[in-house]
PDB file of N, CA and C in Angstrom:
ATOM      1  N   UNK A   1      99.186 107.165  93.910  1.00 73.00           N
ATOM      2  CA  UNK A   1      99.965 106.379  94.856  1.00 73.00           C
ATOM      3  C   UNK A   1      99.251 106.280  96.206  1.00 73.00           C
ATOM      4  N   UNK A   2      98.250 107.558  96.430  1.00 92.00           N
ATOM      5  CA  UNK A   2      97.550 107.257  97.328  1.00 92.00           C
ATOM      6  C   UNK A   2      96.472 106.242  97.735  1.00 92.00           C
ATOM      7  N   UNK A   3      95.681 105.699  96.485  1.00 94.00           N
ATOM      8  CA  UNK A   3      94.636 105.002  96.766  1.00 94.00           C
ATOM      9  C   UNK A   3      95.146 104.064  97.620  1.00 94.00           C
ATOM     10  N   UNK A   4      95.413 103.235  97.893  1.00 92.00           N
ATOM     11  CA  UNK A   4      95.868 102.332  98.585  1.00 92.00           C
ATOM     12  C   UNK A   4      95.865 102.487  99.946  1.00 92.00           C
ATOM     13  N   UNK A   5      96.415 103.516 100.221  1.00 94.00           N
ATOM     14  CA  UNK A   5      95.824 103.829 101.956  1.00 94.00           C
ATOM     15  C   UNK A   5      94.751 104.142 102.151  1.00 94.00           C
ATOM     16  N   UNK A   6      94.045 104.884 101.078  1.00 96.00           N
ATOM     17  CA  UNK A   6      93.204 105.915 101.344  1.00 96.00           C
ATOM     18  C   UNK A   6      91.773 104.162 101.098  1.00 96.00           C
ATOM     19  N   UNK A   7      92.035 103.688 100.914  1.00 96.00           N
ATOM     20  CA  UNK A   7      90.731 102.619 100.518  1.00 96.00           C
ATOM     21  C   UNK A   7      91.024 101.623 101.751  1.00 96.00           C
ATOM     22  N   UNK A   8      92.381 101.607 102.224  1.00 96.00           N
ATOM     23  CA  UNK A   8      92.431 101.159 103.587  1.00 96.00           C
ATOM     24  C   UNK A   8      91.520 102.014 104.593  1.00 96.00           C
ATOM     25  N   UNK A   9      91.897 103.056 105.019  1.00 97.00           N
ATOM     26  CA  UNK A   9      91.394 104.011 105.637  1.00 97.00           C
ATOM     27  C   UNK A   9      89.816 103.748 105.967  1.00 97.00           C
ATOM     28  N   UNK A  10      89.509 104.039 104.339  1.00 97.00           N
ATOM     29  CA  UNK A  10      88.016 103.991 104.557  1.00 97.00           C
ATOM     30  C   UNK A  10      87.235 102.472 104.844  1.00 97.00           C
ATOM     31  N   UNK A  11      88.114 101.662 104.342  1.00 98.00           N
ATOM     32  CA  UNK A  11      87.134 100.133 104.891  1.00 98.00           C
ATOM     33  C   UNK A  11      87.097  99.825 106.410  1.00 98.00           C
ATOM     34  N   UNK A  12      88.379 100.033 107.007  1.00 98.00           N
ATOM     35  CA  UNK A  12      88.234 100.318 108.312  1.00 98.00           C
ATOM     36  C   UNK A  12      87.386 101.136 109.073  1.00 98.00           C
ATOM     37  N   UNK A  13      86.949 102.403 108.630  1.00 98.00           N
ATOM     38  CA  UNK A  13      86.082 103.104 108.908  1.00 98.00           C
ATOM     39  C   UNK A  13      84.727 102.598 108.690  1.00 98.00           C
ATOM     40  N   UNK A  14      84.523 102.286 107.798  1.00 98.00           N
ATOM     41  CA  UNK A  14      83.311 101.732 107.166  1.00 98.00           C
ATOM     42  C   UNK A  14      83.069 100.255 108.262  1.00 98.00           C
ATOM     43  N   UNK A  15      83.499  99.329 108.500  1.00 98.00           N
ATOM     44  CA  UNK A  15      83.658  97.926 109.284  1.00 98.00           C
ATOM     45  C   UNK A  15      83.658  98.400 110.204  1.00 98.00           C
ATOM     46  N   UNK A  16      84.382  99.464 111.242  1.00 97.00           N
ATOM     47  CA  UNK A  16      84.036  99.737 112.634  1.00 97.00           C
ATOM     48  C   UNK A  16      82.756 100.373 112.750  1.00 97.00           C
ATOM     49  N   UNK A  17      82.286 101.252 111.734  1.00 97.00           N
ATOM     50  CA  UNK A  17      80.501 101.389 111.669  1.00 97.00           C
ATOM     51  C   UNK A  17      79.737 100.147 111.684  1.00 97.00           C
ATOM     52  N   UNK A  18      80.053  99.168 110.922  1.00 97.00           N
ATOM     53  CA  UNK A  18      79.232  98.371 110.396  1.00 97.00           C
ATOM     54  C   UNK A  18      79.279  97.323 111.740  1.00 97.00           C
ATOM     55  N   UNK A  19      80.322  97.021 112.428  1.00 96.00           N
ATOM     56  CA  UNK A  19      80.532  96.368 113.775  1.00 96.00           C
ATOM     57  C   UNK A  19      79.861  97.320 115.032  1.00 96.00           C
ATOM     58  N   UNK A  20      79.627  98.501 114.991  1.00 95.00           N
ATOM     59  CA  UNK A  20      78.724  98.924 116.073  1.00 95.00           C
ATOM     60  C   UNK A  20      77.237  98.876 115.239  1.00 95.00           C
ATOM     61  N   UNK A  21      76.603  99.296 114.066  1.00 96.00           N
ATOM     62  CA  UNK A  21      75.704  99.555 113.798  1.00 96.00           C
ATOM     63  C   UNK A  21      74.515  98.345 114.179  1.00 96.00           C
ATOM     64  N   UNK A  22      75.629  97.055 113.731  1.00 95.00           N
ATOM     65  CA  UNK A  22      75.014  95.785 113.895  1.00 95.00           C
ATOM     66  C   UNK A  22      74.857  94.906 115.406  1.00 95.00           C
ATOM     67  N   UNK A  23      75.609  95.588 115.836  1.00 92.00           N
ATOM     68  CA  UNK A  23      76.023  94.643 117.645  1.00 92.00           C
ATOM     69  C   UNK A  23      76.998  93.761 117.707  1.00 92.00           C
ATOM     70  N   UNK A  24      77.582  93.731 116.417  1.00 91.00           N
ATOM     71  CA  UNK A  24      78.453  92.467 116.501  1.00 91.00           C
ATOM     72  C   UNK A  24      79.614  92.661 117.267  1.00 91.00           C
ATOM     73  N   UNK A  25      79.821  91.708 117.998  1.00 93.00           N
ATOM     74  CA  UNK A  25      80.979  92.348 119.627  1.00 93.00           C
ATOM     75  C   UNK A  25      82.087  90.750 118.862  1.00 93.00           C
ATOM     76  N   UNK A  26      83.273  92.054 118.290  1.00 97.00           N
ATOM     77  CA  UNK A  26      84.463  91.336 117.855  1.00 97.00           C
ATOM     78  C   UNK A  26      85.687  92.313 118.617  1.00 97.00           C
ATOM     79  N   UNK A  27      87.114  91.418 118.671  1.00 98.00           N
ATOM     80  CA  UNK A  27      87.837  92.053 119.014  1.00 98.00           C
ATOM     81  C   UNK A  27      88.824  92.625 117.850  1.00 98.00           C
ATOM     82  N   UNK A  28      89.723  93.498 117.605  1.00 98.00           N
ATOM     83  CA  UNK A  28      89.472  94.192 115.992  1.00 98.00           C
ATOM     84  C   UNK A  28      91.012  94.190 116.411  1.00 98.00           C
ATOM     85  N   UNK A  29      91.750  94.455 115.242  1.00 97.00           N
ATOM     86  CA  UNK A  29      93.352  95.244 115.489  1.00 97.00           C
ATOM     87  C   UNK A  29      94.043  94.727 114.606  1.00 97.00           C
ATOM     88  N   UNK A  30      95.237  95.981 113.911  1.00 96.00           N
ATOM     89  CA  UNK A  30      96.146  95.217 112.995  1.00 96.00           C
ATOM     90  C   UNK A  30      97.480  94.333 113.762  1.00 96.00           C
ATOM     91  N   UNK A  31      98.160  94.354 112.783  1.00 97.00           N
ATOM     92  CA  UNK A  31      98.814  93.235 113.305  1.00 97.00           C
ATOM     93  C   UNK A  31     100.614  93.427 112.362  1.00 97.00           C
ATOM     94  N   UNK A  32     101.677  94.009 113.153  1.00 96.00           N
ATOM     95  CA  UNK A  32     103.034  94.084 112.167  1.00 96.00           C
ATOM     96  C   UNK A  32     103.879  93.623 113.638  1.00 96.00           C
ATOM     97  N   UNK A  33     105.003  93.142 112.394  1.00 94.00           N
ATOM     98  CA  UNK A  33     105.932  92.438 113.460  1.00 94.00           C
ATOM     99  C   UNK A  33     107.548  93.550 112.761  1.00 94.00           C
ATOM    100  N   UNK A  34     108.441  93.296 113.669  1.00 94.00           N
ATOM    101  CA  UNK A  34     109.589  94.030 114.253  1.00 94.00           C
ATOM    102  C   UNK A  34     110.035  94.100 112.460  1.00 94.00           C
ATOM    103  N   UNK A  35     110.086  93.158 111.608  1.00 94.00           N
ATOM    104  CA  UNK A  35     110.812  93.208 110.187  1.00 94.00           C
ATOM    105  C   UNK A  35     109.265  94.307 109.642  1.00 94.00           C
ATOM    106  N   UNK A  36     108.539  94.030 109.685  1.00 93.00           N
ATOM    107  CA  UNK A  36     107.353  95.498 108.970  1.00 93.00           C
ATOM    108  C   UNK A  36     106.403  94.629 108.117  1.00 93.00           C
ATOM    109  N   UNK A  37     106.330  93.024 108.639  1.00 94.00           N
ATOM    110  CA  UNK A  37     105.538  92.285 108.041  1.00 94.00           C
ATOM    111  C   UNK A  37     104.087  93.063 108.196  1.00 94.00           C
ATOM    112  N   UNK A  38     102.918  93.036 107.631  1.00 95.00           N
ATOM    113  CA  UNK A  38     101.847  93.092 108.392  1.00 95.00           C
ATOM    114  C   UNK A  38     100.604  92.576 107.953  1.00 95.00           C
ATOM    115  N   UNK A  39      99.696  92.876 108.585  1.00 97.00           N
ATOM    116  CA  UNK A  39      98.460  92.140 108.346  1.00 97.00           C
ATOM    117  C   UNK A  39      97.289  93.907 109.036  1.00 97.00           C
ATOM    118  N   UNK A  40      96.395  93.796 107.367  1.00 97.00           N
ATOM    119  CA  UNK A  40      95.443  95.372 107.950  1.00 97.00           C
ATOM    120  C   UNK A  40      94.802  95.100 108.953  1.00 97.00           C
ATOM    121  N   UNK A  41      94.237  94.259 109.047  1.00 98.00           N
ATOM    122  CA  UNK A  41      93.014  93.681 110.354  1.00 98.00           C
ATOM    123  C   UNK A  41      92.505  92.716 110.724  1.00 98.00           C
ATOM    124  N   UNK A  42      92.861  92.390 111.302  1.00 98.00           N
ATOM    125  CA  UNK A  42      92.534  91.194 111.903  1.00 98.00           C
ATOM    126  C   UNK A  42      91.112  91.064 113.505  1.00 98.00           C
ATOM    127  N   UNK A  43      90.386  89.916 113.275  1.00 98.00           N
ATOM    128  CA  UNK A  43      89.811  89.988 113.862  1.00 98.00           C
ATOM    129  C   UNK A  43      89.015  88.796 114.236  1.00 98.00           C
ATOM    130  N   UNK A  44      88.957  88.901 115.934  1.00 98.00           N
ATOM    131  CA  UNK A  44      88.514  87.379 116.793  1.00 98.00           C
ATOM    132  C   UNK A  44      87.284  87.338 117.047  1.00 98.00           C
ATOM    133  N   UNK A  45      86.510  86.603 117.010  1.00 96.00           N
ATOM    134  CA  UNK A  45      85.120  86.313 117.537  1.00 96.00           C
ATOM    135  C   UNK A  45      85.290  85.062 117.902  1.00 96.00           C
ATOM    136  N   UNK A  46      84.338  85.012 118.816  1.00 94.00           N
ATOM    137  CA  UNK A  46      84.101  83.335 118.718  1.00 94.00           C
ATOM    138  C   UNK A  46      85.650  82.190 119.033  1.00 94.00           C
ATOM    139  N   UNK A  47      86.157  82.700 119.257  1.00 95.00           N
ATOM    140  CA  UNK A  47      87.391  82.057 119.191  1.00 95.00           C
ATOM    141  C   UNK A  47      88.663  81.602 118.164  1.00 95.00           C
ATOM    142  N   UNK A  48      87.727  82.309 117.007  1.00 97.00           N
ATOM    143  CA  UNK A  48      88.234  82.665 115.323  1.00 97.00           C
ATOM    144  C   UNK A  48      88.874  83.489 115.193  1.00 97.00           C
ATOM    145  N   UNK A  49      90.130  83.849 114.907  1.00 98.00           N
ATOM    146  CA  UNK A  49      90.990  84.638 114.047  1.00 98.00           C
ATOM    147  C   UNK A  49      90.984  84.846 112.748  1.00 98.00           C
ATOM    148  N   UNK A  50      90.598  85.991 111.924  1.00 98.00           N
ATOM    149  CA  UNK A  50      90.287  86.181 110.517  1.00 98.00           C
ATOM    150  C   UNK A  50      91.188  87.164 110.543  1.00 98.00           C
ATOM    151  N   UNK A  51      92.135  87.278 109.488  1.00 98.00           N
ATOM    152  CA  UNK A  51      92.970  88.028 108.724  1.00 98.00           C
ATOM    153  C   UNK A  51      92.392  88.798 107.839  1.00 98.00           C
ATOM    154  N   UNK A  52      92.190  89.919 107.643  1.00 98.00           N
ATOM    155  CA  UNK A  52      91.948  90.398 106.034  1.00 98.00           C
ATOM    156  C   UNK A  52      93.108  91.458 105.568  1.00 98.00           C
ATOM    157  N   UNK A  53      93.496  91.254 104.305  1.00 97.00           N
ATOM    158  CA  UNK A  53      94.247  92.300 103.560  1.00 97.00           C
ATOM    159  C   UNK A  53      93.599  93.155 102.605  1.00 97.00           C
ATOM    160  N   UNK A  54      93.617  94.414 103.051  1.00 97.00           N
ATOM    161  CA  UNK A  54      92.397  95.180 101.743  1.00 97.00           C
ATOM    162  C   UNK A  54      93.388  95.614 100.344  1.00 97.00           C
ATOM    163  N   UNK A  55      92.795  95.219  99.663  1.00 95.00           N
ATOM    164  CA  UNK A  55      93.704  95.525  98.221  1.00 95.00           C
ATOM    165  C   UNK A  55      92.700  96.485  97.402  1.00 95.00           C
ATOM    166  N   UNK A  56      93.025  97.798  96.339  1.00 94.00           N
ATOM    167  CA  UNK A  56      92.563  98.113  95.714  1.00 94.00           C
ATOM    168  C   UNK A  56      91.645  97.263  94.513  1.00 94.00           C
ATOM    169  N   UNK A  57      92.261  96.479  94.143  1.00 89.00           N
ATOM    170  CA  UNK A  57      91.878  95.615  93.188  1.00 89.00           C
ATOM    171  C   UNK A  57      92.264  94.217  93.658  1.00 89.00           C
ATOM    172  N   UNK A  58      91.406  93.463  92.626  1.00 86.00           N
ATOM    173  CA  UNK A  58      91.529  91.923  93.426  1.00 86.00           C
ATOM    174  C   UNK A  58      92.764  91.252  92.626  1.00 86.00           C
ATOM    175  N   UNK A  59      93.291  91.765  91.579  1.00 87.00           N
ATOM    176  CA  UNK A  59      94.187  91.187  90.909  1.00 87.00           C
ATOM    177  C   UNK A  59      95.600  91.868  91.796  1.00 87.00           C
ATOM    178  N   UNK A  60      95.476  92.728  92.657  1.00 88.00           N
ATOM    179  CA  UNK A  60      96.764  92.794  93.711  1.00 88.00           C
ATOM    180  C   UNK A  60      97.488  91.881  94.184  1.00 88.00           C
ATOM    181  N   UNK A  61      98.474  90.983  94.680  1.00 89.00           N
ATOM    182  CA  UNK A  61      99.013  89.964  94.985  1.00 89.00           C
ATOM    183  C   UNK A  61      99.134  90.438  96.980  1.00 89.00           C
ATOM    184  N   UNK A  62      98.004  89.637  97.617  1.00 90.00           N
ATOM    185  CA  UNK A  62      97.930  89.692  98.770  1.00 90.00           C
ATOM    186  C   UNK A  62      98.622  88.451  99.533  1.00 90.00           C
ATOM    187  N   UNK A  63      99.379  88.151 100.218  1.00 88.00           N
ATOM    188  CA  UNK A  63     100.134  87.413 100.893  1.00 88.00           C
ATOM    189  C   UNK A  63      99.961  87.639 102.759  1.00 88.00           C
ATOM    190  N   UNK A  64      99.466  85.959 102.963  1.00 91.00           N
ATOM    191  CA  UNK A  64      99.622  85.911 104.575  1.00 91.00           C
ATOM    192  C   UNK A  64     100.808  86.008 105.329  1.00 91.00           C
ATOM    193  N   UNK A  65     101.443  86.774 105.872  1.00 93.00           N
ATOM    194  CA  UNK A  65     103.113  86.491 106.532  1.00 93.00           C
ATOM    195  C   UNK A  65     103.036  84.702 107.256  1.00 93.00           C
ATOM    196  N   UNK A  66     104.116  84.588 106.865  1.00 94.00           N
ATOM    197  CA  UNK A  66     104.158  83.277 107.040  1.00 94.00           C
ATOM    198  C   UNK A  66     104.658  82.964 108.664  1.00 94.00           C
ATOM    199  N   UNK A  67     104.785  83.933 109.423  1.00 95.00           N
ATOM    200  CA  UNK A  67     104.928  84.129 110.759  1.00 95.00           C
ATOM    201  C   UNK A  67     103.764  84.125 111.635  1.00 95.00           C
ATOM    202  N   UNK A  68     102.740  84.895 110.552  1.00 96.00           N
ATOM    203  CA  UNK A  68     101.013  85.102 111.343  1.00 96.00           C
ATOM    204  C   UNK A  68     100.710  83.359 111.386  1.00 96.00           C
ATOM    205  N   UNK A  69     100.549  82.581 110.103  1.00 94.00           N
ATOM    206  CA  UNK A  69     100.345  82.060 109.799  1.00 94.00           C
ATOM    207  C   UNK A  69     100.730  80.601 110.707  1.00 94.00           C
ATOM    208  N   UNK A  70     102.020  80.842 111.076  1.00 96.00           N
ATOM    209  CA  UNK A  70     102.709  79.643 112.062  1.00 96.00           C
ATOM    210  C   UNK A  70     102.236  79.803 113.469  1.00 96.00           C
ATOM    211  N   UNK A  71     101.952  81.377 113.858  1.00 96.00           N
ATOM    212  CA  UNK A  71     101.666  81.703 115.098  1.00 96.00           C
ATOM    213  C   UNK A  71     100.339  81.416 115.474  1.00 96.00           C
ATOM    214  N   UNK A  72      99.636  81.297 114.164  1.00 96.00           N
ATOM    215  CA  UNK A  72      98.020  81.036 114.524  1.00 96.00           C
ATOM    216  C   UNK A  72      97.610  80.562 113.613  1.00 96.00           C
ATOM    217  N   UNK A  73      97.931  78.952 113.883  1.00 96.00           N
ATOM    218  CA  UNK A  73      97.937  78.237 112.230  1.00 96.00           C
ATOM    219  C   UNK A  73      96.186  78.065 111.792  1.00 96.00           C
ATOM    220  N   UNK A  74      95.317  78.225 113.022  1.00 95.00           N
ATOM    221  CA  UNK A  74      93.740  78.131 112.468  1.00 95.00           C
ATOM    222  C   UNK A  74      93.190  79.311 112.424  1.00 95.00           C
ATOM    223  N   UNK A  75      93.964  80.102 111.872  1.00 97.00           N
ATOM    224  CA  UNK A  75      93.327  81.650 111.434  1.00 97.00           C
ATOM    225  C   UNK A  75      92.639  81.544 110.148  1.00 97.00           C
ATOM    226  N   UNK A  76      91.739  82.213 109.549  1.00 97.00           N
ATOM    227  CA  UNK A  76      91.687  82.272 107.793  1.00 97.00           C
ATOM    228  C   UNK A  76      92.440  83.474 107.609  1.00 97.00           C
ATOM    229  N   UNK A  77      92.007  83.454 106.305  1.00 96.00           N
ATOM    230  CA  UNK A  77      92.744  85.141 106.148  1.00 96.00           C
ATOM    231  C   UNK A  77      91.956  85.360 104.312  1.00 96.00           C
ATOM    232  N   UNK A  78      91.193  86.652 104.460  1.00 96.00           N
ATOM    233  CA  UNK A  78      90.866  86.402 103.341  1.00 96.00           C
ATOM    234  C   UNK A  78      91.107  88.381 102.651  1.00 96.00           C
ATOM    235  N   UNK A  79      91.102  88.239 101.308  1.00 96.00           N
ATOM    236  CA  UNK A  79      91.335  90.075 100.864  1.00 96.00           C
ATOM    237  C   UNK A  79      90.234  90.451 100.407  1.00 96.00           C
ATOM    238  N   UNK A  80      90.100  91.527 100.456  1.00 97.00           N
ATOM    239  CA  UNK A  80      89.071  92.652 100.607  1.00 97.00           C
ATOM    240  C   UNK A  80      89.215  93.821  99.689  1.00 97.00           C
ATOM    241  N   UNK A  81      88.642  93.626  98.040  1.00 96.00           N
ATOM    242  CA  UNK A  81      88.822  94.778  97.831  1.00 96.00           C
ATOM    243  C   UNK A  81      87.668  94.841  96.991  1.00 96.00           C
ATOM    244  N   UNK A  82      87.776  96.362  96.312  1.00 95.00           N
ATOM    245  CA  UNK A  82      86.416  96.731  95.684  1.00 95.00           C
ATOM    246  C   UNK A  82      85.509  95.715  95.206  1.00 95.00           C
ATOM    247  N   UNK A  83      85.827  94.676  94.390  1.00 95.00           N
ATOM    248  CA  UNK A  83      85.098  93.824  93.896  1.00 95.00           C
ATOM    249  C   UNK A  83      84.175  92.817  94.909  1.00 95.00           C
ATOM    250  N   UNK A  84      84.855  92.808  96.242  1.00 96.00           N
ATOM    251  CA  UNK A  84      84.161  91.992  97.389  1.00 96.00           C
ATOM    252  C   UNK A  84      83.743  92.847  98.694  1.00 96.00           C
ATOM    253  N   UNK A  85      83.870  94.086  98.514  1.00 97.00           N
ATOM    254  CA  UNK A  85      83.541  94.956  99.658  1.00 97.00           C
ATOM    255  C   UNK A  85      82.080  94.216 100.202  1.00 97.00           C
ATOM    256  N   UNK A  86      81.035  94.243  99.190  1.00 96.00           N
ATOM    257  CA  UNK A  86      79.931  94.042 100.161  1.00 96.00           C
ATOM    258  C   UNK A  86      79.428  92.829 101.013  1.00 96.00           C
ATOM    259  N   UNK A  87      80.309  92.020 100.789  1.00 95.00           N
ATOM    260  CA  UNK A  87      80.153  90.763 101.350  1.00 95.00           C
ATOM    261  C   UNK A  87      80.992  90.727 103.341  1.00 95.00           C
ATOM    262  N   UNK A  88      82.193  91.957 103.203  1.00 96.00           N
ATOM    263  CA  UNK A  88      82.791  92.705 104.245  1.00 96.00           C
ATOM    264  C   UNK A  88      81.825  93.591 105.207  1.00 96.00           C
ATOM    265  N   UNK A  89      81.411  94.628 104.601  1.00 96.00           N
ATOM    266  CA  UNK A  89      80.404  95.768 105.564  1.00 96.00           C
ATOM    267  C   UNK A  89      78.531  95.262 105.141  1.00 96.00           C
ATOM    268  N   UNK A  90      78.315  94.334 104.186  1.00 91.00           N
ATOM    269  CA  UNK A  90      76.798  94.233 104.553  1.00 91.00           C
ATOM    270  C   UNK A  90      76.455  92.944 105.566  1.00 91.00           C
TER     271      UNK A  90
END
């Protein structure tokens, strides 16, 4: 029951390495609203908002809140899990 945080945990860890190792100067942070919607991380560059949801597996059913989505309708938002990690931290 744990994996799921615990693979959160570590991609975050892993991406805030991989965002200093490289220089890349983004602004980083999750994102939950008052009902417990949320979003793992989100993050601006450039004037871009990218969503990501990390899922253990890619067959997980990841969903954008449809609140993020209205609030910042030119965001992407894409999921992140084992099968696409390296395309995330390389």
């Amino acid at each position: 029951a744990d994996v799921g945080a615990l693979w959160e945990n570590f991609v975050v860890s892993e991406r805030i390495k991989f965002l200093n190792y490289s220089d890349k100067w983004v602004n980083y942070w999750y994102w939950r609203t008052k009902e417990q919607k949320e979003i793992d991380w989100v993050e601006e560059a450039n004037g871009q908002l990218t969503a990501f949801e990390f899922k253990w597996t890619a067959l997980a059913k990841a969903k954008l809140p449809q609140l993020f989505l209205k609030t910042y309708p030119n965001s992407q938002f894409k999921v992140i899990s084992k099968e696409n990690i390296d395309e995330f931290l390389l």
